[in-house]
Amino acid sequence: IKRNVRYIGFYVFSTISIFLILQLSFDIIATTITSLGRDMTMTGRTDLWKELINMGTNPLIGTGYNSFWLGDRLTKLWEKYWWQPNQAHNGYWETYLNLGWIGLFLLMGIIFSSYRNIRRTLMFDFDYGSFRLAFLVIVLVYNITEAAFKGLHLLWFIFLLIAMDVPRISQFHEQTPKAVSNN
């Protein structure tokens, strides 16, 4: 991979395709989850997600930044669930509930832009680029079962750091043109 970084998009697409084929053929997610002694509802998360989608939020703009878990909605959910949820336990659902399709669109834009920047970094500095790519994958997978795309969450902060395309000092000095003397 290090010698063929320009094909990283192909590798990602191939990996996702193989995973989808295995999932459709053998249901590897269910097999893995049940072999770990868990249930397919992800410890009640999928039941919560069904409840949240039916709570009547505005699909375009959501309820407003960090305002879904306030007032009557919170009271209703705390009466129903003994574990008293205060987040959707899914970063993508949490973004949809608070910011709607517009928020999800902006989040996907940041994710795609981060991937493009990381891909560019892989061509010039493979170690740093692979570090950023690993963190991107971790943040994306973590947000399937927990909500980290919000507020002061540590993974949100790390995601913002890897999303920024800040050149290293050594690269900056190499790219600046040398001053030409008038002698």
Coordinates of C-alpha atoms in Angstrom, one line a residue:
I1 CA 0.0 0.0 0.0
K2 CA 2.8 2.4 0.8
R3 CA 4.1 2.2 -2.7
N4 CA 0.7 2.5 -4.3
V5 CA -1.0 5.2 -2.2
R6 CA -2.7 6.7 -5.3
Y7 CA -4.9 3.6 -5.2
I8 CA -6.1 4.1 -1.6
G9 CA -9.6 4.9 -2.9
F10 CA -9.7 1.6 -4.7
Y11 CA -8.6 -0.2 -1.6
V12 CA -11.2 1.4 0.5
F13 CA -13.9 0.7 -2.1
S14 CA -12.8 -2.9 -2.4
T15 CA -12.8 -3.5 1.3
I16 CA -16.3 -2.1 1.7
S17 CA -17.5 -4.2 -1.2
I18 CA -16.0 -7.4 0.2
F19 CA -17.6 -6.6 3.6
L20 CA -21.0 -6.0 2.0
I21 CA -20.8 -9.3 0.0
L22 CA -19.8 -11.2 3.2
Q23 CA -22.6 -9.5 5.1
L24 CA -25.2 -10.3 2.5
S25 CA -24.0 -13.9 2.1
F26 CA -23.1 -14.9 5.7
D27 CA -24.5 -12.1 7.9
I28 CA -21.1 -11.7 9.6
I29 CA -22.3 -8.9 11.8
A30 CA -25.0 -11.1 13.5
T31 CA -22.5 -13.9 13.8
T32 CA -19.9 -11.7 15.4
I33 CA -22.3 -10.0 17.8
T34 CA -23.9 -13.3 19.0
S35 CA -20.5 -15.0 19.3
L36 CA -19.5 -12.2 21.7
G37 CA -22.6 -13.0 23.8
R38 CA -24.5 -9.9 22.9
D39 CA -27.9 -9.4 21.3
M40 CA -28.6 -7.8 17.9
T41 CA -30.4 -4.8 19.5
M42 CA -27.0 -3.6 20.6
T43 CA -28.1 -3.7 24.3
G44 CA -31.4 -1.8 23.5
R45 CA -29.9 0.8 21.2
T46 CA -31.9 -0.1 18.2
D47 CA -35.2 0.1 20.2
L48 CA -34.2 3.6 21.3
W49 CA -33.4 4.6 17.7
K50 CA -36.9 3.5 16.6
E51 CA -38.4 5.6 19.4
L52 CA -36.3 8.6 18.6
I53 CA -37.1 8.7 14.9
N54 CA -40.8 8.8 15.8
M55 CA -40.6 11.7 18.1
G56 CA -41.5 14.3 15.4
T57 CA -38.4 16.4 14.9
N58 CA -38.0 18.6 11.9
P59 CA -36.3 16.4 9.3
L60 CA -34.6 19.4 7.5
I61 CA -33.2 21.4 10.5
G62 CA -33.7 19.1 13.5
T63 CA -34.5 20.6 16.9
G64 CA -31.6 22.9 17.1
Y65 CA -28.0 22.5 18.3
N66 CA -27.9 20.3 21.4
S67 CA -31.6 20.9 22.2
F68 CA -33.2 17.5 21.5
W69 CA -32.5 16.1 24.9
L70 CA -34.4 18.8 26.8
G71 CA -37.9 19.1 28.3
D72 CA -40.8 16.8 27.5
R73 CA -38.8 14.5 25.2
L74 CA -36.2 13.7 27.9
T75 CA -38.9 13.1 30.5
K76 CA -40.8 10.8 28.2
L77 CA -37.7 8.8 27.4
W78 CA -36.6 8.6 31.0
E79 CA -40.0 7.2 32.0
K80 CA -39.8 4.5 29.3
Y81 CA -36.1 3.4 29.7
W82 CA -34.7 2.5 33.1
W83 CA -31.2 3.5 32.0
Q84 CA -32.3 7.1 31.3
P85 CA -30.6 7.9 28.0
N86 CA -29.3 11.4 27.5
Q87 CA -27.9 10.8 24.0
A88 CA -28.9 8.7 20.9
H89 CA -26.0 6.3 21.3
N90 CA -25.2 6.9 17.6
G91 CA -23.4 10.0 16.4
Y92 CA -25.2 10.0 13.1
W93 CA -28.6 9.8 14.7
E94 CA -27.6 12.5 17.3
T95 CA -26.6 14.8 14.5
Y96 CA -29.9 14.2 12.6
L97 CA -32.0 14.8 15.7
N98 CA -30.3 18.1 16.6
L99 CA -29.4 19.4 13.1
G100 CA -31.5 17.4 10.6
W101 CA -30.5 16.6 7.1
I102 CA -28.6 19.8 6.8
G103 CA -26.4 18.8 9.8
L104 CA -25.9 15.4 8.4
F105 CA -24.9 16.8 5.0
L106 CA -22.4 19.2 6.6
L107 CA -21.0 16.3 8.7
M108 CA -20.6 14.1 5.6
G109 CA -18.9 17.0 3.9
I110 CA -16.4 17.3 6.7
I111 CA -15.8 13.5 6.7
F112 CA -15.3 13.5 2.9
S113 CA -13.0 16.5 3.0
S114 CA -11.0 14.9 5.8
Y115 CA -10.6 11.7 3.8
R116 CA -9.4 13.7 0.7
N117 CA -6.8 15.6 2.9
I118 CA -5.6 12.4 4.5
R119 CA -5.3 10.7 1.1
R120 CA -3.1 13.6 -0.1
T121 CA -1.0 13.4 3.1
L122 CA -0.5 9.7 2.5
M123 CA 1.3 10.4 -0.7
F124 CA 3.9 12.7 0.9
D125 CA 4.2 11.4 4.5
F126 CA 2.9 7.9 4.7
D127 CA 3.4 7.5 8.4
Y128 CA 1.5 10.6 9.4
G129 CA -1.2 10.0 6.8
S130 CA -1.8 6.4 8.0
F131 CA -2.0 7.7 11.6
R132 CA -4.7 10.2 10.5
L133 CA -6.5 7.6 8.5
A134 CA -6.6 5.2 11.4
F135 CA -8.1 7.8 13.7
L136 CA -10.7 8.7 11.0
V137 CA -11.8 5.1 10.9
I138 CA -11.9 4.8 14.7
V139 CA -14.1 7.9 15.0
L140 CA -16.4 6.8 12.2
V141 CA -16.9 3.3 13.7
Y142 CA -17.1 4.5 17.3
N143 CA -20.0 6.8 16.3
I144 CA -22.1 3.8 15.3
T145 CA -22.8 2.9 19.0
E146 CA -21.9 6.2 20.8
A147 CA -22.5 9.8 20.0
A148 CA -19.1 11.6 19.8
F149 CA -19.9 14.1 17.0
K150 CA -20.9 16.7 19.6
G151 CA -19.8 19.2 22.2
L152 CA -16.7 18.6 24.2
H153 CA -16.3 14.9 23.4
L154 CA -12.6 13.9 23.2
L155 CA -13.1 11.9 19.9
W156 CA -14.8 14.9 18.4
F157 CA -11.8 17.0 19.2
I158 CA -9.4 14.4 17.8
F159 CA -11.6 14.2 14.7
L160 CA -11.3 18.0 14.2
L161 CA -7.6 17.8 14.6
I162 CA -7.2 15.1 12.0
A163 CA -9.7 16.8 9.7
M164 CA -7.5 19.9 9.5
D165 CA -4.9 19.9 6.8
V166 CA -2.1 21.7 8.5
P167 CA 1.3 21.3 6.9
R168 CA 4.2 20.3 9.0
I169 CA 6.8 23.0 9.7
S170 CA 9.5 21.0 7.7
Q171 CA 7.1 20.8 4.7
F172 CA 6.4 24.5 5.0
H173 CA 10.1 25.5 4.9
E174 CA 10.7 23.2 1.9
Q175 CA 7.9 24.7 -0.1
T176 CA 8.6 28.4 0.5
P177 CA 10.7 29.9 -2.2
K178 CA 14.2 31.1 -1.3
A179 CA 14.8 34.8 -1.5
V180 CA 16.8 35.8 -4.6
S181 CA 19.7 38.2 -3.9
N182 CA 20.2 41.2 -6.1
N183 CA 24.0 40.6 -6.5

